[in-house]
PDB file of C-alpha atoms in Angstrom:
ATOM      1  CA  MET R  13       0.000   0.000   0.000  1.00 47.00           C
ATOM      2  CA  GLU R  14       1.308   3.436  -0.876  1.00 48.00           C
ATOM      3  CA  PRO R  15       1.955   5.835   2.035  1.00 51.00           C
ATOM      4  CA  ALA R  16      -0.885   8.223   1.027  1.00 48.00           C
ATOM      5  CA  ALA R  17      -3.422   5.384   0.883  1.00 42.00           C
ATOM      6  CA  ALA R  18      -2.221   3.991   4.210  1.00 44.00           C
ATOM      7  CA  THR R  19      -2.754   7.400   5.828  1.00 45.00           C
ATOM      8  CA  MET R  20      -6.261   7.885   4.362  1.00 37.00           C
ATOM      9  CA  LEU R  21      -7.674   4.532   5.502  1.00 33.00           C
ATOM     10  CA  PRO R  22      -7.475   5.277   9.259  1.00 39.00           C
ATOM     11  CA  ARG R  23      -9.031   8.713   8.649  1.00 40.00           C
ATOM     12  CA  ALA R  24     -11.863   7.301   6.538  1.00 33.00           C
ATOM     13  CA  LEU R  25     -12.669   4.427   8.902  1.00 31.00           C
ATOM     14  CA  PRO R  26     -14.585   6.556  11.497  1.00 32.00           C
ATOM     15  CA  ILE R  27     -16.662   8.114   8.709  1.00 33.00           C
ATOM     16  CA  LEU R  28     -17.494   4.674   7.276  1.00 30.00           C
ATOM     17  CA  LEU R  29     -18.452   3.384  10.725  1.00 30.00           C
ATOM     18  CA  LEU R  30     -20.672   6.430  11.297  1.00 32.00           C
ATOM     19  CA  LEU R  31     -22.427   5.861   7.951  1.00 32.00           C
ATOM     20  CA  ALA R  32     -22.949   2.170   8.783  1.00 30.00           C
ATOM     21  CA  ALA R  33     -24.412   3.135  12.173  1.00 31.00           C
ATOM     22  CA  ALA R  34     -26.769   5.641  10.523  1.00 33.00           C
ATOM     23  CA  VAL R  35     -28.034   2.992   8.116  1.00 33.00           C
ATOM     24  CA  THR R  36     -28.588   0.570  11.016  1.00 31.00           C
ATOM     25  CA  VAL R  37     -30.472   3.173  13.083  1.00 35.00           C
ATOM     26  CA  SER R  38     -32.779   4.124  10.224  1.00 44.00           C
ATOM     27  CA  ALA R  39     -33.441   0.449   9.420  1.00 41.00           C
ATOM     28  CA  GLU R  40     -34.317  -0.209  13.075  1.00 48.00           C
ATOM     29  CA  ARG R  41     -36.688   2.751  13.102  1.00 64.00           C
ATOM     30  CA  ALA R  42     -38.669   1.761  10.041  1.00 81.00           C
ATOM     31  CA  PRO R  43     -42.352   1.491  10.949  1.00 90.00           C
ATOM     32  CA  THR R  44     -43.789  -2.001  11.237  1.00 93.00           C
ATOM     33  CA  LEU R  45     -47.402  -0.908  11.788  1.00 96.00           C
ATOM     34  CA  VAL R  46     -48.616   2.001   9.651  1.00 96.00           C
ATOM     35  CA  PHE R  47     -51.799   4.049  10.103  1.00 97.00           C
ATOM     36  CA  ILE R  48     -53.264   6.819   7.959  1.00 97.00           C
ATOM     37  CA  LEU R  49     -54.602   9.806   9.916  1.00 97.00           C
ATOM     38  CA  ALA R  50     -57.118  11.273   7.494  1.00 95.00           C
ATOM     39  CA  GLY R  51     -60.204  13.417   7.836  1.00 92.00           C
ATOM     40  CA  GLN R  52     -61.070  16.883   8.971  1.00 93.00           C
ATOM     41  CA  SER R  53     -60.099  19.162  11.870  1.00 91.00           C
ATOM     42  CA  ASN R  54     -60.699  16.645  14.672  1.00 90.00           C
ATOM     43  CA  MET R  55     -58.090  14.314  13.177  1.00 94.00           C
ATOM     44  CA  GLY R  56     -55.788  17.207  12.289  1.00 91.00           C
ATOM     45  CA  GLY R  57     -55.732  18.160  15.960  1.00 90.00           C
ATOM     46  CA  ARG R  58     -56.969  21.396  17.438  1.00 89.00           C
ATOM     47  CA  GLY R  59     -56.136  20.714  21.098  1.00 88.00           C
ATOM     48  CA  GLY R  60     -54.415  23.828  22.446  1.00 86.00           C
ATOM     49  CA  ALA R  61     -55.125  25.840  19.300  1.00 77.00           C
ATOM     50  CA  THR R  62     -56.064  29.338  20.367  1.00 74.00           C
ATOM     51  CA  VAL R  63     -57.618  32.337  18.770  1.00 64.00           C
ATOM     52  CA  GLY R  64     -54.910  34.401  17.172  1.00 66.00           C
ATOM     53  CA  ASN R  65     -53.664  31.669  14.888  1.00 74.00           C
ATOM     54  CA  HIS R  66     -51.219  29.801  17.130  1.00 80.00           C
ATOM     55  CA  TRP R  67     -50.870  26.682  19.279  1.00 85.00           C
ATOM     56  CA  ASP R  68     -50.223  26.976  23.039  1.00 88.00           C
ATOM     57  CA  GLY R  69     -47.469  24.298  22.850  1.00 88.00           C
ATOM     58  CA  VAL R  70     -48.822  22.222  25.745  1.00 88.00           C
ATOM     59  CA  VAL R  71     -48.279  18.483  25.176  1.00 91.00           C
ATOM     60  CA  PRO R  72     -50.209  16.213  27.570  1.00 94.00           C
ATOM     61  CA  PRO R  73     -48.331  13.114  28.836  1.00 94.00           C
ATOM     62  CA  GLU R  74     -50.441  10.810  26.667  1.00 93.00           C
ATOM     63  CA  CYS R  75     -49.124  12.693  23.619  1.00 95.00           C
ATOM     64  CA  ALA R  76     -45.422  12.607  24.547  1.00 96.00           C
ATOM     65  CA  PRO R  77     -42.942  11.557  21.844  1.00 97.00           C
ATOM     66  CA  SER R  78     -41.660   7.992  21.767  1.00 96.00           C
ATOM     67  CA  PRO R  79     -38.834   6.459  19.732  1.00 96.00           C
ATOM     68  CA  ARG R  80     -41.316   3.731  18.769  1.00 97.00           C
ATOM     69  CA  THR R  81     -43.703   6.200  17.110  1.00 98.00           C
ATOM     70  CA  LEU R  82     -42.778   7.843  13.817  1.00 98.00           C
ATOM     71  CA  ARG R  83     -44.602  10.247  11.534  1.00 97.00           C
ATOM     72  CA  LEU R  84     -44.315  10.751   7.817  1.00 97.00           C
ATOM     73  CA  SER R  85     -43.178  14.353   7.468  1.00 97.00           C
ATOM     74  CA  PRO R  86     -44.507  16.777   4.843  1.00 96.00           C
ATOM     75  CA  THR R  87     -41.312  16.027   2.881  1.00 96.00           C
ATOM     76  CA  LEU R  88     -42.149  12.285   2.942  1.00 96.00           C
ATOM     77  CA  ARG R  89     -39.456  11.227   5.423  1.00 96.00           C
ATOM     78  CA  TRP R  90     -39.942   9.172   8.578  1.00 97.00           C
ATOM     79  CA  GLU R  91     -39.125  11.077  11.760  1.00 97.00           C
ATOM     80  CA  GLU R  92     -39.910  10.730  15.457  1.00 97.00           C
ATOM     81  CA  ALA R  93     -43.533  11.746  15.912  1.00 98.00           C
ATOM     82  CA  ARG R  94     -44.164  14.899  17.945  1.00 97.00           C
ATOM     83  CA  GLU R  95     -47.188  17.101  18.421  1.00 96.00           C
ATOM     84  CA  PRO R  96     -48.557  18.700  16.408  1.00 95.00           C
ATOM     85  CA  LEU R  97     -48.531  15.666  14.099  1.00 97.00           C
ATOM     86  CA  HIS R  98     -50.203  17.552  11.262  1.00 95.00           C
ATOM     87  CA  ALA R  99     -47.769  20.500  11.233  1.00 94.00           C
ATOM     88  CA  GLY R 100     -46.974  21.237   7.602  1.00 95.00           C
ATOM     89  CA  VAL R 101     -49.747  18.926   6.379  1.00 95.00           C
ATOM     90  CA  ASP R 102     -53.022  20.516   7.523  1.00 93.00           C
ATOM     91  CA  ALA R 103     -52.299  23.624   5.440  1.00 88.00           C
ATOM     92  CA  GLY R 104     -53.762  26.983   6.397  1.00 88.00           C
ATOM     93  CA  ASN R 105     -54.988  25.868   9.821  1.00 88.00           C
ATOM     94  CA  VAL R 106     -53.718  26.186  13.378  1.00 87.00           C
ATOM     95  CA  VAL R 107     -52.790  22.651  14.395  1.00 90.00           C
ATOM     96  CA  GLY R 108     -52.341  21.331  17.907  1.00 91.00           C
ATOM     97  CA  VAL R 109     -52.819  18.094  19.796  1.00 94.00           C
ATOM     98  CA  GLY R 110     -54.922  15.410  18.119  1.00 95.00           C
ATOM     99  CA  PRO R 111     -55.830  11.734  18.622  1.00 96.00           C
ATOM    100  CA  GLY R 112     -52.862  10.206  16.754  1.00 97.00           C
ATOM    101  CA  MET R 113     -50.285  10.034  19.562  1.00 97.00           C
ATOM    102  CA  PRO R 114     -52.653   8.664  22.251  1.00 97.00           C
ATOM    103  CA  PHE R 115     -53.762   6.031  19.703  1.00 97.00           C
ATOM    104  CA  ALA R 116     -50.140   5.023  19.008  1.00 98.00           C
ATOM    105  CA  HIS R 117     -49.303   4.816  22.733  1.00 97.00           C
ATOM    106  CA  ALA R 118     -52.403   2.708  23.455  1.00 97.00           C
ATOM    107  CA  LEU R 119     -51.566   0.408  20.562  1.00 97.00           C
ATOM    108  CA  LEU R 120     -47.968  -0.080  21.734  1.00 97.00           C
ATOM    109  CA  ARG R 121     -49.204  -0.934  25.269  1.00 96.00           C
ATOM    110  CA  SER R 122     -51.700  -3.485  23.933  1.00 96.00           C
ATOM    111  CA  PRO R 123     -50.929  -7.164  24.497  1.00 95.00           C
ATOM    112  CA  ALA R 124     -51.965  -7.738  20.866  1.00 92.00           C
ATOM    113  CA  CYS R 125     -49.183  -5.443  19.591  1.00 95.00           C
ATOM    114  CA  PRO R 126     -46.186  -7.358  18.198  1.00 94.00           C
ATOM    115  CA  ARG R 127     -43.083  -7.186  20.394  1.00 93.00           C
ATOM    116  CA  GLY R 128     -40.718  -4.436  19.230  1.00 94.00           C
ATOM    117  CA  ALA R 129     -43.290  -2.894  16.883  1.00 96.00           C
ATOM    118  CA  VAL R 130     -42.728   0.632  15.616  1.00 97.00           C
ATOM    119  CA  VAL R 131     -45.862   2.620  14.770  1.00 98.00           C
ATOM    120  CA  GLY R 132     -45.812   4.835  11.704  1.00 98.00           C
ATOM    121  CA  LEU R 133     -48.407   7.607  11.536  1.00 98.00           C
ATOM    122  CA  ILE R 134     -49.206   9.208   8.188  1.00 98.00           C
ATOM    123  CA  PRO R 135     -50.861  12.596   8.798  1.00 98.00           C
ATOM    124  CA  CYS R 136     -53.243  13.470   5.950  1.00 97.00           C
ATOM    125  CA  ALA R 137     -56.055  15.435   7.631  1.00 96.00           C
ATOM    126  CA  GLN R 138     -57.182  18.793   6.318  1.00 95.00           C
ATOM    127  CA  GLY R 139     -59.530  20.850   8.473  1.00 93.00           C
ATOM    128  CA  GLY R 140     -62.430  22.708   6.908  1.00 92.00           C
ATOM    129  CA  THR R 141     -62.884  20.270   4.034  1.00 93.00           C
ATOM    130  CA  PRO R 142     -66.270  18.813   3.133  1.00 93.00           C
ATOM    131  CA  ILE R 143     -66.541  15.009   3.089  1.00 90.00           C
ATOM    132  CA  ALA R 144     -67.068  15.210  -0.688  1.00 92.00           C
ATOM    133  CA  ASN R 145     -63.466  16.463  -0.997  1.00 92.00           C
ATOM    134  CA  TRP R 146     -62.294  13.034   0.217  1.00 93.00           C
ATOM    135  CA  SER R 147     -64.001  10.949  -2.464  1.00 95.00           C
ATOM    136  CA  ARG R 148     -61.928   8.773  -4.789  1.00 96.00           C
ATOM    137  CA  GLY R 149     -60.226  10.865  -7.455  1.00 95.00           C
ATOM    138  CA  SER R 150     -60.385  14.099  -5.457  1.00 95.00           C
ATOM    139  CA  GLU R 151     -57.323  16.176  -4.553  1.00 93.00           C
ATOM    140  CA  MET R 152     -57.512  15.179  -0.851  1.00 94.00           C
ATOM    141  CA  TYR R 153     -57.915  11.499  -1.687  1.00 96.00           C
ATOM    142  CA  ASP R 154     -55.009  11.568  -4.142  1.00 96.00           C
ATOM    143  CA  ARG R 155     -52.758  13.325  -1.601  1.00 95.00           C
ATOM    144  CA  MET R 156     -53.661  10.720   1.015  1.00 96.00           C
ATOM    145  CA  VAL R 157     -52.904   7.833  -1.351  1.00 96.00           C
ATOM    146  CA  THR R 158     -49.589   9.398  -2.395  1.00 96.00           C
ATOM    147  CA  ARG R 159     -48.518   9.776   1.229  1.00 96.00           C
ATOM    148  CA  ALA R 160     -49.699   6.251   2.102  1.00 95.00           C
ATOM    149  CA  ARG R 161     -47.683   4.711  -0.720  1.00 94.00           C
ATOM    150  CA  VAL R 162     -44.455   6.070   0.744  1.00 90.00           C
TER     151      VAL R 162
END
């Protein structure tokens, strides 16, 4: 091995190990149970939403983040789920606490839940939409299907 190559290998090794660890972490955090959160404002979450177009930021214990609960972000990437789940998805509305996180926590506590399961939540709700806007072929339906396919 040439001297330059011998010097580069020890420097590159930590970077390669870090990349391998990142791949392992993301593979471990892939959701094993996936649920679509679709509908109107109740699903989008309005808990803590106040007049004046903002959320009070209060997260009840039953809505606390968990490494075993992920959400599909608006950019279609899995990330640790945090309230408000529909931030960046329920466009034009003040979003707050909704039913998604308590559902995920209850599911993970259930004896019927597979050991080591990771819940993936796919926020798709849009407040202020009529039910007709969710019919097959509509914009809301198509957005929901696109997000679910990820």
